[in-house]
Each structure stands twice: as C-alpha cells, then as structure tokens.
Coordinates of C-alpha atoms in Angstrom, one line a residue:
X1 CA 133.9 -23.5 21.8
X2 CA 130.9 -25.8 21.3
X3 CA 128.3 -25.2 18.5
X4 CA 125.6 -24.6 21.2
X5 CA 127.7 -21.8 22.8
X6 CA 128.4 -20.3 19.4
X7 CA 124.7 -20.4 18.6
X8 CA 123.8 -18.6 21.9
X9 CA 126.5 -16.0 21.3
X10 CA 125.2 -15.2 17.8
X11 CA 121.6 -15.1 19.0
X12 CA 122.6 -12.7 21.7
X13 CA 124.4 -10.5 19.2
X14 CA 121.3 -10.3 17.0
X15 CA 119.1 -9.4 20.0
X16 CA 121.6 -6.8 21.1
X17 CA 121.5 -5.2 17.7
X18 CA 117.8 -5.2 17.7
X19 CA 117.6 -3.6 21.1
X20 CA 120.1 -0.9 20.2
X21 CA 118.1 -0.2 17.0
X22 CA 114.8 0.2 18.9
X23 CA 116.1 3.5 20.3
X24 CA 117.2 4.9 16.9
X25 CA 115.2 7.5 14.9
X26 CA 113.6 6.2 11.7
X27 CA 114.5 7.2 8.2
X28 CA 113.3 6.0 4.8
X29 CA 109.9 5.3 3.5
X30 CA 107.5 6.6 6.1
X31 CA 107.8 7.5 9.8
X32 CA 108.8 5.2 12.5
X33 CA 105.9 2.9 13.5
X34 CA 104.8 2.2 17.1
X35 CA 106.0 -1.1 18.6
X36 CA 103.4 -3.8 17.9
X37 CA 104.1 -6.4 20.6
X38 CA 101.4 -8.9 19.5
X39 CA 102.8 -9.1 16.0
X40 CA 106.4 -9.1 17.3
X41 CA 105.7 -12.0 19.7
X42 CA 104.3 -14.1 16.9
X43 CA 107.1 -13.1 14.6
X44 CA 109.8 -14.0 17.1
X45 CA 108.2 -17.4 17.8
X46 CA 108.2 -18.6 14.2
X47 CA 111.6 -17.2 13.4
X48 CA 113.1 -18.7 16.6
X49 CA 111.6 -22.1 15.6
X50 CA 113.3 -22.1 12.2
X51 CA 116.6 -21.0 13.8
X52 CA 116.4 -23.9 16.3
X53 CA 115.6 -26.3 13.4
X54 CA 118.8 -25.0 11.7
X55 CA 120.7 -25.8 14.9
X56 CA 119.4 -29.3 15.1
X57 CA 120.2 -30.0 11.4
X58 CA 123.8 -28.8 11.9
X59 CA 124.9 -32.1 13.4
X60 CA 124.4 -33.7 10.0
X61 CA 126.9 -31.3 8.3
X62 CA 130.1 -32.9 9.1
X63 CA 132.1 -32.8 5.8
X64 CA 132.6 -30.6 2.8
X65 CA 130.1 -32.7 0.9
X66 CA 127.5 -32.0 3.5
X67 CA 128.3 -28.3 3.4
X68 CA 127.5 -28.1 -0.3
X69 CA 125.1 -31.1 -0.9
X70 CA 123.6 -33.4 1.7
X71 CA 125.0 -36.6 0.2
X72 CA 122.1 -37.1 -2.2
X73 CA 119.9 -37.9 0.8
X74 CA 116.9 -35.7 -0.3
X75 CA 114.0 -37.1 -2.2
X76 CA 112.6 -35.5 -5.4
X77 CA 109.4 -34.4 -3.6
X78 CA 111.4 -32.9 -0.7
X79 CA 113.9 -31.2 -3.1
X80 CA 111.0 -29.9 -5.2
X81 CA 109.7 -28.1 -2.0
X82 CA 113.2 -26.9 -1.2
X83 CA 113.6 -25.5 -4.7
X84 CA 110.2 -23.8 -4.5
X85 CA 111.2 -22.4 -1.2
X86 CA 114.5 -21.1 -2.7
X87 CA 112.7 -19.6 -5.7
X88 CA 109.7 -18.1 -3.8
X89 CA 111.9 -15.3 -2.4
X90 CA 111.2 -11.7 -1.3
X91 CA 111.0 -10.8 -5.0
X92 CA 108.1 -13.3 -5.4
X93 CA 106.1 -12.6 -2.3
X94 CA 106.8 -9.0 -1.6
X95 CA 108.0 -7.8 -5.0
X96 CA 105.4 -9.2 -7.3
X97 CA 102.5 -8.4 -5.0
X98 CA 104.0 -4.8 -4.7
X99 CA 104.2 -4.5 -8.5
X100 CA 100.6 -5.7 -8.9
X101 CA 99.6 -3.2 -6.2
X102 CA 101.3 -0.4 -8.2
X103 CA 100.8 -1.5 -11.9
X104 CA 98.1 -4.0 -11.8
X105 CA 98.0 -6.6 -14.7
X106 CA 101.6 -5.7 -15.8
X107 CA 103.0 -7.1 -12.6
X108 CA 102.2 -10.6 -14.1
X109 CA 105.2 -10.2 -16.5
X110 CA 107.5 -11.3 -13.6
X111 CA 105.3 -14.2 -12.5
X112 CA 104.9 -15.6 -16.0
X113 CA 108.6 -15.0 -16.9
X114 CA 109.9 -16.7 -13.8
X115 CA 107.5 -19.6 -14.2
X116 CA 108.2 -20.4 -17.9
X117 CA 111.9 -20.6 -17.2
X118 CA 111.3 -24.0 -15.6
X119 CA 110.7 -26.0 -18.9
X120 CA 114.3 -24.9 -19.9
X121 CA 115.6 -26.6 -16.7
X122 CA 113.2 -29.5 -17.0
X123 CA 114.0 -30.6 -20.5
X124 CA 117.6 -29.4 -21.0
X125 CA 119.4 -29.2 -17.6
X126 CA 118.0 -31.1 -14.7
X127 CA 118.9 -34.7 -15.6
X128 CA 122.3 -33.8 -17.2
X129 CA 123.3 -31.6 -14.2
X130 CA 122.6 -34.4 -11.7
X131 CA 124.5 -37.0 -13.8
X132 CA 127.5 -34.8 -14.4
X133 CA 127.9 -32.7 -11.3
X134 CA 129.1 -33.0 -7.7
X135 CA 128.5 -29.8 -5.8
X136 CA 128.3 -26.7 -8.1
X137 CA 127.5 -25.8 -11.6
X138 CA 131.2 -25.2 -12.2
X139 CA 131.7 -29.0 -11.7
X140 CA 129.4 -29.4 -14.7
X141 CA 130.8 -26.6 -16.9
X142 CA 134.4 -27.7 -16.3
X143 CA 133.7 -31.5 -16.8
X144 CA 135.8 -31.7 -20.0
X145 CA 137.5 -28.3 -20.0
X146 CA 140.7 -26.9 -18.3
X147 CA 139.7 -26.6 -14.7
X148 CA 141.4 -23.3 -13.7
X149 CA 140.0 -20.8 -16.3
X150 CA 136.5 -22.3 -16.3
X151 CA 136.2 -22.5 -12.6
X152 CA 137.6 -19.0 -12.2
X153 CA 134.9 -17.7 -14.6
X154 CA 132.2 -19.8 -12.8
X155 CA 133.2 -18.4 -9.4
X156 CA 133.1 -14.7 -10.6
X157 CA 129.8 -15.3 -12.4
X158 CA 128.2 -16.9 -9.3
X159 CA 129.5 -14.2 -7.0
X160 CA 128.0 -11.3 -9.1
X161 CA 124.6 -13.1 -9.4
X162 CA 124.6 -13.9 -5.7
X163 CA 125.4 -10.3 -4.7
X164 CA 122.6 -8.8 -6.9
X165 CA 120.1 -11.4 -5.6
X166 CA 121.3 -10.9 -2.0
X167 CA 120.7 -7.1 -2.3
X168 CA 117.1 -7.7 -3.2
X169 CA 116.5 -10.0 -0.2
X170 CA 118.1 -7.5 2.2
X171 CA 116.0 -4.6 0.9
X172 CA 112.8 -6.6 1.4
X173 CA 113.9 -7.9 4.9
X174 CA 115.0 -4.4 6.0
X175 CA 111.7 -2.8 5.1
X176 CA 109.8 -5.7 6.8
X177 CA 111.7 -5.5 10.0
X178 CA 111.6 -1.7 10.0
X179 CA 107.8 -1.7 9.7
X180 CA 107.3 -4.5 12.3
X181 CA 109.8 -3.4 15.0
X182 CA 109.8 0.4 14.3
X183 CA 113.6 0.4 13.6
X184 CA 115.7 2.6 11.5
X185 CA 116.1 1.0 8.1
X186 CA 119.9 0.7 8.3
X187 CA 119.8 -1.0 11.7
X188 CA 117.1 -3.3 10.5
X189 CA 119.3 -4.5 7.6
X190 CA 122.2 -5.0 9.9
X191 CA 120.1 -7.2 12.2
X192 CA 118.9 -9.2 9.2
X193 CA 122.6 -9.6 8.1
X194 CA 123.5 -11.0 11.5
X195 CA 120.6 -13.5 11.6
X196 CA 121.4 -14.5 8.0
X197 CA 125.0 -15.4 8.9
X198 CA 123.7 -17.5 11.8
X199 CA 121.7 -19.7 9.3
X200 CA 124.8 -20.3 7.1
X201 CA 127.6 -20.5 9.7
X202 CA 125.6 -23.0 11.9
X203 CA 125.1 -25.5 9.1
X204 CA 125.4 -26.2 5.4
X205 CA 123.2 -27.4 2.6
X206 CA 121.6 -30.0 4.8
X207 CA 120.2 -27.5 7.3
X208 CA 119.4 -25.0 4.6
X209 CA 117.5 -27.6 2.6
X210 CA 115.2 -28.5 5.6
X211 CA 114.7 -24.8 6.4
X212 CA 113.7 -24.3 2.8
X213 CA 111.2 -27.2 2.9
X214 CA 109.5 -26.0 6.1
X215 CA 109.6 -22.4 4.9
X216 CA 107.9 -23.4 1.6
X217 CA 105.1 -25.1 3.6
X218 CA 104.6 -22.1 5.8
X219 CA 104.7 -19.6 2.9
X220 CA 102.2 -21.6 0.8
X221 CA 99.9 -22.0 3.8
X222 CA 100.2 -18.2 4.6
X223 CA 99.6 -17.0 1.1
X224 CA 96.7 -19.4 0.6
X225 CA 95.0 -18.0 3.7
X226 CA 95.6 -14.5 2.5
X227 CA 94.2 -15.2 -1.0
X228 CA 91.2 -17.0 0.5
X229 CA 90.5 -14.1 2.8
X230 CA 90.7 -11.7 -0.2
X231 CA 88.4 -13.8 -2.3
X232 CA 86.0 -14.2 0.7
X233 CA 85.7 -10.4 1.0
X234 CA 85.0 -10.3 -2.8
X235 CA 82.3 -12.9 -2.6
X236 CA 84.7 -15.3 -4.4
X237 CA 84.0 -13.3 -7.5
X238 CA 87.2 -12.4 -9.3
X239 CA 85.4 -9.9 -11.6
X240 CA 84.1 -8.0 -8.5
X241 CA 87.7 -7.9 -7.1
X242 CA 89.1 -6.5 -10.3
X243 CA 86.3 -4.0 -10.8
X244 CA 86.6 -2.7 -7.2
X245 CA 90.4 -2.4 -7.6
X246 CA 90.0 -0.5 -10.8
X247 CA 87.6 1.9 -9.2
X248 CA 90.0 2.7 -6.3
X249 CA 93.3 2.7 -8.1
X250 CA 94.7 5.9 -9.8
X251 CA 95.1 4.0 -13.1
X252 CA 91.4 3.2 -13.2
X253 CA 90.7 0.9 -16.2
X254 CA 94.3 0.9 -17.3
X255 CA 95.0 -1.2 -14.2
X256 CA 93.9 -4.2 -16.2
X257 CA 95.8 -3.4 -19.3
X258 CA 99.5 -4.1 -20.3
X259 CA 102.1 -1.4 -20.7
X260 CA 101.9 0.2 -17.3
X261 CA 105.1 -1.2 -15.9
X262 CA 107.4 -1.8 -18.9
X263 CA 106.4 0.5 -21.7
X264 CA 108.9 0.0 -24.6
X265 CA 109.0 -3.3 -26.5
X266 CA 112.8 -3.6 -26.3
X267 CA 112.7 -3.6 -22.5
X268 CA 109.8 -6.1 -22.5
X269 CA 111.7 -8.5 -24.7
X270 CA 114.9 -8.0 -22.7
X271 CA 113.2 -8.5 -19.4
X272 CA 111.4 -11.6 -20.7
X273 CA 114.7 -13.1 -21.9
X274 CA 116.3 -12.5 -18.5
X275 CA 113.4 -14.0 -16.5
X276 CA 113.1 -17.1 -18.8
X277 CA 116.7 -18.0 -19.2
X278 CA 118.2 -16.6 -16.0
X279 CA 116.6 -19.4 -14.0
X280 CA 119.0 -21.9 -15.7
X281 CA 122.0 -19.8 -14.6
X282 CA 121.2 -19.3 -10.9
X283 CA 124.0 -21.0 -8.9
X284 CA 121.8 -21.5 -5.8
X285 CA 119.1 -23.2 -7.8
X286 CA 121.5 -25.3 -9.8
X287 CA 123.2 -26.5 -6.6
X288 CA 119.9 -28.1 -5.5
X289 CA 120.0 -30.7 -8.3
X290 CA 123.0 -32.3 -6.6
X291 CA 121.1 -32.9 -3.3
X292 CA 119.1 -35.8 -4.8
X293 CA 120.1 -39.4 -5.4
X294 CA 119.8 -39.6 -9.2
X295 CA 118.6 -38.0 -12.4
X296 CA 115.0 -39.4 -12.0
X297 CA 114.7 -37.6 -8.6
X298 CA 116.1 -34.4 -10.2
X299 CA 113.3 -34.5 -12.8
X300 CA 110.8 -35.1 -10.1
X301 CA 112.3 -32.1 -8.2
X302 CA 111.6 -29.8 -11.1
X303 CA 108.1 -31.1 -11.6
X304 CA 107.1 -30.6 -8.0
X305 CA 108.9 -27.2 -7.9
X306 CA 107.0 -26.0 -11.0
X307 CA 103.7 -27.1 -9.5
X308 CA 104.2 -25.2 -6.2
X309 CA 105.7 -22.1 -7.8
X310 CA 102.9 -21.8 -10.4
X311 CA 100.3 -22.1 -7.7
X312 CA 102.1 -19.5 -5.6
X313 CA 102.3 -17.0 -8.4
X314 CA 98.6 -17.2 -8.9
X315 CA 98.2 -16.3 -5.2
X316 CA 100.5 -13.3 -5.4
X317 CA 98.4 -11.9 -8.2
X318 CA 95.3 -12.2 -6.0
X319 CA 97.2 -10.7 -3.0
X320 CA 98.3 -7.7 -5.1
X321 CA 94.7 -6.8 -6.1
X322 CA 93.5 -7.6 -2.6
X323 CA 96.0 -5.0 -1.3
X324 CA 94.6 -2.4 -3.6
X325 CA 91.1 -3.0 -2.4
X326 CA 91.9 -3.3 1.3
X327 CA 94.6 -0.7 1.7
X328 CA 93.5 2.1 -0.7
X329 CA 89.9 1.6 0.5
X330 CA 91.1 2.3 4.1
X331 CA 94.3 4.3 3.8
X332 CA 94.5 5.7 7.3
X333 CA 96.6 3.0 9.0
X334 CA 98.8 2.1 6.1
X335 CA 99.8 5.2 4.1
X336 CA 102.1 8.0 5.3
X337 CA 99.9 10.7 6.8
X338 CA 96.9 8.5 6.4
X339 CA 96.6 9.6 2.7
X340 CA 97.2 7.6 -0.5
X341 CA 99.2 10.5 -1.9
X342 CA 101.7 10.1 0.9
X343 CA 102.7 6.7 -0.3
X344 CA 102.5 3.3 1.4
X345 CA 104.5 2.9 4.6
X346 CA 107.6 1.0 3.8
X347 CA 107.0 1.4 0.0
X348 CA 105.1 -0.9 -2.3
X349 CA 107.2 -3.9 -1.3
X350 CA 105.2 -3.9 2.0
X351 CA 101.8 -4.2 0.3
X352 CA 101.4 -7.9 1.2
X353 CA 102.5 -7.3 4.8
X354 CA 100.0 -4.4 5.3
X355 CA 97.3 -6.6 3.7
X356 CA 97.9 -9.2 6.4
X357 CA 97.2 -6.6 9.1
X358 CA 94.1 -5.5 7.3
X359 CA 92.7 -9.0 6.9
X360 CA 93.7 -10.6 10.2
X361 CA 95.0 -8.1 12.7
X362 CA 98.2 -8.2 14.6
X363 CA 98.5 -12.0 15.0
X364 CA 98.1 -12.6 11.3
X365 CA 100.5 -9.7 10.6
X366 CA 103.1 -11.3 12.9
X367 CA 102.6 -14.7 11.2
X368 CA 102.9 -13.4 7.6
X369 CA 105.8 -11.2 8.6
X370 CA 107.6 -14.2 10.2
X371 CA 106.9 -16.2 7.0
X372 CA 108.2 -13.5 4.8
X373 CA 111.3 -12.9 7.0
X374 CA 112.0 -16.7 7.1
X375 CA 111.5 -16.8 3.4
X376 CA 114.1 -14.1 2.9
X377 CA 116.6 -15.6 5.4
X378 CA 116.4 -19.0 3.9
X379 CA 116.9 -17.7 0.4
X380 CA 119.7 -15.5 1.6
X381 CA 121.3 -18.6 3.3
X382 CA 121.1 -20.6 0.1
X383 CA 122.5 -17.7 -1.9
X384 CA 125.4 -17.1 0.5
X385 CA 126.2 -20.8 0.5
X386 CA 126.4 -20.9 -3.3
X387 CA 128.6 -17.8 -3.3
X388 CA 130.8 -19.3 -0.5
X389 CA 131.1 -22.6 -2.4
X390 CA 132.2 -20.7 -5.5
X391 CA 135.2 -19.3 -3.6
X392 CA 136.1 -22.2 -1.3
X393 CA 135.4 -25.1 -3.7
X394 CA 136.0 -23.6 -7.2
X395 CA 138.6 -21.0 -6.5
X396 CA 140.5 -22.1 -3.4
X397 CA 140.3 -25.9 -3.5
X398 CA 140.4 -26.5 -7.3
X399 CA 142.2 -23.4 -8.7
X400 CA 144.6 -22.3 -6.0
X401 CA 145.3 -25.6 -4.3
X402 CA 144.8 -27.7 -7.4
X403 CA 142.6 -30.2 -5.7
X404 CA 144.9 -30.7 -2.7
X405 CA 143.1 -28.6 -0.1
X406 CA 142.2 -30.0 3.2
X407 CA 138.5 -30.3 4.0
X408 CA 138.9 -28.3 7.2
X409 CA 140.6 -25.4 5.2
X410 CA 137.9 -25.5 2.6
X411 CA 135.2 -25.2 5.2
X412 CA 137.0 -22.4 6.9
X413 CA 137.3 -20.4 3.6
X414 CA 133.7 -21.1 2.9
X415 CA 132.6 -19.6 6.2
X416 CA 134.9 -16.6 5.9
X417 CA 133.4 -16.0 2.4
X418 CA 129.9 -16.3 3.8
X419 CA 130.7 -13.7 6.4
X420 CA 132.2 -11.3 3.8
X421 CA 129.2 -11.7 1.5
X422 CA 126.9 -10.9 4.5
X423 CA 128.8 -7.7 5.1
X424 CA 128.6 -6.6 1.5
X425 CA 124.9 -7.6 1.2
X426 CA 124.1 -5.3 4.2
X427 CA 125.9 -2.4 2.6
X428 CA 124.2 -2.9 -0.8
X429 CA 120.8 -3.4 1.0
X430 CA 121.2 0.1 2.5
X431 CA 122.2 1.6 -0.9
X432 CA 119.2 0.2 -2.8
X433 CA 116.7 0.9 0.0
X434 CA 114.0 2.4 -2.3
X435 CA 114.1 -0.2 -5.1
X436 CA 111.4 -2.8 -5.8
X437 CA 112.8 -6.2 -4.9
X438 CA 111.4 -7.9 -7.9
X439 CA 113.3 -5.5 -10.2
X440 CA 116.5 -6.1 -8.3
X441 CA 116.2 -9.8 -8.7
X442 CA 115.5 -9.3 -12.4
X443 CA 118.9 -7.7 -12.6
X444 CA 120.4 -10.9 -11.1
X445 CA 118.6 -12.9 -13.6
X446 CA 119.9 -10.7 -16.4
X447 CA 123.5 -11.4 -15.4
X448 CA 122.8 -15.2 -14.9
X449 CA 121.3 -15.5 -18.4
X450 CA 124.2 -13.5 -19.9
X451 CA 127.1 -15.3 -18.2
X452 CA 126.3 -18.6 -16.5
X453 CA 123.5 -19.9 -18.8
X454 CA 125.4 -19.6 -22.1
X455 CA 128.5 -21.3 -20.8
X456 CA 126.5 -24.1 -19.2
X457 CA 124.2 -24.6 -22.2
X458 CA 127.1 -24.7 -24.7
X459 CA 129.4 -26.8 -22.5
X460 CA 126.8 -29.5 -22.0
X461 CA 125.1 -29.6 -25.4
X462 CA 127.6 -28.5 -28.1
X463 CA 130.5 -30.8 -28.8
X464 CA 132.7 -28.1 -30.4
X465 CA 132.7 -25.8 -27.3
X466 CA 136.2 -25.3 -25.9
X467 CA 137.8 -23.8 -22.8
X468 CA 138.8 -20.7 -24.7
X469 CA 135.3 -20.1 -26.1
X470 CA 133.5 -20.8 -22.8
X471 CA 135.7 -18.6 -20.6
X472 CA 136.2 -15.6 -22.9
X473 CA 132.5 -15.7 -24.0
X474 CA 131.4 -16.1 -20.5
X475 CA 133.5 -13.3 -19.1
X476 CA 132.3 -11.1 -22.1
X477 CA 128.7 -11.7 -21.3
X478 CA 129.3 -11.2 -17.6
X479 CA 131.2 -7.9 -18.1
X480 CA 128.6 -6.6 -20.6
X481 CA 125.7 -7.4 -18.4
X482 CA 127.3 -5.8 -15.3
X483 CA 128.3 -2.6 -17.1
X484 CA 124.9 -2.2 -18.9
X485 CA 123.1 -2.9 -15.6
X486 CA 125.1 -0.1 -13.9
X487 CA 124.2 2.2 -16.7
X488 CA 120.5 1.3 -16.7
X489 CA 117.8 3.5 -15.2
X490 CA 117.3 1.1 -12.2
X491 CA 120.9 1.7 -11.0
X492 CA 122.0 4.9 -12.7
X493 CA 118.9 7.0 -11.9
X494 CA 117.1 5.3 -9.0
X495 CA 120.1 4.1 -6.9
X496 CA 122.8 6.6 -7.9
X497 CA 120.3 9.5 -8.0
X498 CA 121.2 10.8 -11.4
X499 CA 118.6 12.9 -13.3
X500 CA 115.7 11.0 -14.8
X501 CA 116.3 10.2 -18.4
X502 CA 120.1 10.5 -18.1
X503 CA 120.8 6.7 -18.0
X504 CA 123.3 5.9 -20.9
X505 CA 121.6 2.5 -21.4
X506 CA 117.9 3.2 -21.6
X507 CA 116.4 -0.3 -21.2
X508 CA 115.4 -2.1 -18.0
X509 CA 117.5 -5.2 -18.6
X510 CA 120.8 -5.8 -20.5
X511 CA 119.9 -9.3 -21.5
X512 CA 118.8 -8.4 -25.1
X513 CA 122.4 -7.3 -25.8
X514 CA 124.6 -9.3 -23.4
X515 CA 123.0 -12.8 -23.7
X516 CA 123.3 -13.0 -27.6
X517 CA 126.8 -11.5 -27.3
X518 CA 127.9 -14.3 -25.0
X519 CA 126.5 -17.0 -27.2
X520 CA 128.1 -15.6 -30.4
X521 CA 131.4 -15.2 -28.6
X522 CA 131.4 -18.7 -27.3
X523 CA 130.4 -20.1 -30.7
X524 CA 132.9 -18.0 -32.7
X525 CA 135.9 -18.4 -30.4
X526 CA 135.3 -22.2 -30.1
X527 CA 135.2 -22.6 -33.8
X528 CA 138.4 -20.6 -34.3
X529 CA 140.2 -22.5 -31.5
X530 CA 142.5 -25.1 -33.3
X531 CA 144.8 -25.8 -30.3
X532 CA 145.7 -29.4 -29.2
X533 CA 143.8 -28.7 -26.0
X534 CA 140.6 -27.8 -28.0
X535 CA 140.9 -31.0 -30.0
X536 CA 141.1 -33.1 -26.8
X537 CA 138.1 -31.3 -25.4
X538 CA 136.0 -32.1 -28.5
X539 CA 137.0 -35.8 -28.3
X540 CA 135.8 -35.8 -24.6
X541 CA 132.3 -34.7 -25.5
X542 CA 131.2 -38.2 -26.3
X543 CA 132.1 -39.4 -22.8
X544 CA 130.4 -36.4 -21.3
X545 CA 127.3 -37.1 -23.4
X546 CA 127.0 -40.7 -22.3
X547 CA 127.4 -39.9 -18.7
X548 CA 125.0 -36.9 -18.9
X549 CA 122.3 -39.1 -20.6
X550 CA 122.8 -42.4 -18.6
X551 CA 124.5 -41.5 -15.3
X552 CA 127.2 -44.2 -16.0
X553 CA 130.3 -43.3 -13.9
X554 CA 128.3 -41.3 -11.4
X555 CA 129.7 -41.4 -7.8
X556 CA 127.5 -43.6 -5.6
X557 CA 125.3 -41.8 -3.0
X558 CA 126.6 -42.0 0.5
X559 CA 123.6 -42.7 2.8
X560 CA 123.3 -40.8 6.0
X561 CA 123.9 -42.7 9.2

C-alpha cells in the first residue's frame, strides 16, 4: 500500500470519527455548543495544510536516522524555532493563560520557571549533547557505561515523562475540539489521538521538525495579534488593563499579589525546581540537539529558542489578563448559563480560545483554534517520537538485539510503540479531563528533573559516576517521583476523586524530595562502587570529556540529497 493511500485512509478514519461524534451528547465542563461552521472551516483549512506538509516531508524519512534525527540537516535558527515550537505546547498557550485567568500574577510562576531552565541547557548541556550523542539522550548517558542497564533506565524514564506530557496535551486538545465542534469530550480526545498518530506514522523527525517550525511561526503570529488586540482595547496602557482586571475578578486586588496559586513555600520551591531543571531532562527536547550539524549550531538553537519562548511567555501573561477583562466583562456567550458563577465553558484551559472569539469573531476563533490544535498535535508528535525511539532504539535495537537489529525492524517497532502510546494517551486524557494542562506538564517536569536530569548531569560532568550509581540512582529518583506524584493532591484528589485534604503527599510537586534523593544515590553508590567495570568507566571519562568539549570523533553529517 502506497504512502498516499495510507494517508487518505487515516484521514478518512479521522473524519469518520468526527462525524460519529457530532451526533453524541456532550459531557464535561459545560453544555454542548452549537456547531460554528465559520470557525470550523478556518480550523480545518489550517490543520489540513499542516497535515499535507507532513505528508510532503515524509519522502525525506527513509532511514532510522531520518526517523530520529534528520541527518544534522537543520540550521541553528531553524532548530531554535523547532525547539520553541516543541516547548510552546498546550501547557504554555492554554495552560498558562488559563492560570493567569484564574489566579492572576501567580500564573507567572510557570512562565518564569520554564524560561529560566534554558540557561541550564545553554551552559551545561547543549554543546556536550551534540558532540556526544546520535539520536537520544540515552546515547549520551550510556557513552562510557554498560549499555543495557543505562539504556533500560533511559527508556523507562523517557516513557514515563512522555506519558505525563502527552496526557496534558490530550486534555487541552480534547477541550478545544469539544468547544469548537460541539463534540462529547471523550470522542474529541479519540479524534485527536487518530490525527496525532497520522503525524507520527507518516514521517519522522524530519517532518515533525518542519511542522514545529511552521507551527511556531503561526503560534507566535497568532498570540502577537491577540496581545496587540488586548492592548489596543486597553489603550496600550498596562496599568489600565491590570486595574480593570482587578475590578472584575473575584480576587480583586489580590489578583496582582503572589500566593493565590501555590500557597505553601515547600510547594513553591518544589515546583520551581521541577520547572527549572526538568527542561534538561525532557527527552523530546534533548532529541532536537541531534538534528543540527555541530555544537555551534546547537548553541545557536538554544539562543534562538530562548528568545522566542521568552517573548511568547510575555504574550501569554497579557492574554490571560485580556481574557479576564473581555470574558468576565461579557459573560453571556462564554460562561455556563451565561453567568460567571457557572464557570467558563470548557474550563479555564479555554480562556485564550474564548478570548479569540471575543476579539475577532468566528474567523479569528477558527484561526487561533487551528494554531492551538496544531501546536498540540506537533508537540504530541514529538513526544510520541521520543517515546517510540526509547523503545525501538534503546530497548529493542540496543538492549534486546545488542546492536544487531535490522533498520526495517527498528522502524516497525517504533511505529507500533507510537500507536500504543497514542492509545494510552487517549485513555489518560479522558481520565484527567478536568485538570489544568500546565499543572499536568509540571508533573512531567517533576519526573524529568528527578530521573533523567540527574543521570545526564552526573554522567557527563562527574568522572566518578558509574553504571551502578547512574542506573540505581536514576530508577530511585524515577520511582520516588512517580509514587509521590500519584499521592499528591493533583492526582490523588483531583483525578482519583478522593476527599480534599486526604492526599498522603501534601505538596504540588515531588521534586523537592525525589531530585536530591536521585543525586545523593548516584553520588554515594558511584563512590562505593569498586568493581573493575567502575574502574574502566572512570578511565573513559577523559575520552568522553575531550569529545564533549571538542567534538573530535563525531560522526560526519550526511547531507540530504
């Protein structure tokens, strides 16, 4: 069956699912909305354009290397846009604006936390990762260690982070499609899952990278237009915008004060640790450093990404306050029952989407919805690809087949894993329907900073780190983070519907416990490891250091034909 026929079949499946869902009753946050054909037409046009772009880029994904990394054929500027596109997910656009809409100033904790994580990558990771790695962060972590235990840990760490991150994207996409198409939430999530798999199964990192680049341009353009419209209505006077928002919001003057979102200092520190250090442990972000030609381009990637992400986060803050003024000031079309007390239709995650309707009508609503949806799909595709590579490249090809796997088998395992991850993400998206997507992504960051980041940091920068220390410490951080996350209020109370105040772990993020525990375990177990294997690994550090600093021994980039 040709790729074009497969593309048409998958598209038909997605449309069939949407058609079936249109007839279903609505459940969830707010009643079913009437079908908005103007917005839907604009939405389908932009989403269809990105899908076709994915199809055109597929012809460049011919090998396993293309599936994971497009042969180093992406420039630093292009990769910076792609990283920004990967990072500016549903949590950033929908989640942060929703948090600002609910909590005001305190919503900035996520913007600031995610942004300041980039210096860690800039000065400690980017150049070394590009010089040492091939496709995944496991290639770096296992450079001088025993392959099987380190890659097994890396695969499990990547999969857990990917699943938490995927869940957040599915929640945002489900609520968005439900609002726009008038679907039942569960069917909206299923439709998103089908289209998501089309992105991944039709291509690899090459197509995903170009989708990210174009999506980043659309998202930056769309949010800039929204922010300018908000400021225009406020007379380009930020003080007037904040004063009007404080007058309308139930928090009044407290809207501009800290402490409304995260009240206890332990949770604030723990969330801050997760947001700052989790970035350096995200597998789908780390994979992007292997798409450029050399370390210099990797550094440029981070510089450009930081610029675009910082600019974007300023816009989300304006959008959040603009939503307060425009939506609470005219609650009829946007709140359940036309009253603020009824709650925003679709929940606070949809504040930016409703603001688009308030500012520019149906066509602007369709455009912003398409941008948000494409944002989610592109991020989900990158996440799924990193999870699939953890199974096919790290577990199957390296651990199970000991480096003797055929490229065709590796690609087949990767696509089967992508399909499985899509199914699990749909299920989890339905379970976590009522959660704020920024908080869900914060949980993924908590796990990344507790498992992946300590292993990567110690393996690359500490000469005495050993296989035993890295794997046991990494698994300990991973297990502790997962267990404490499940016992935290976000999961124990909100998702599992246990009584408020009954969560065994009372803090919002486990990072304050799990991240130091992982570092201490890696340090202590490595120092106590006196095995011959540990001695060899310490001797190999000098070779690793030279290559990470200079790039000597790096595989030459294969140019695209």
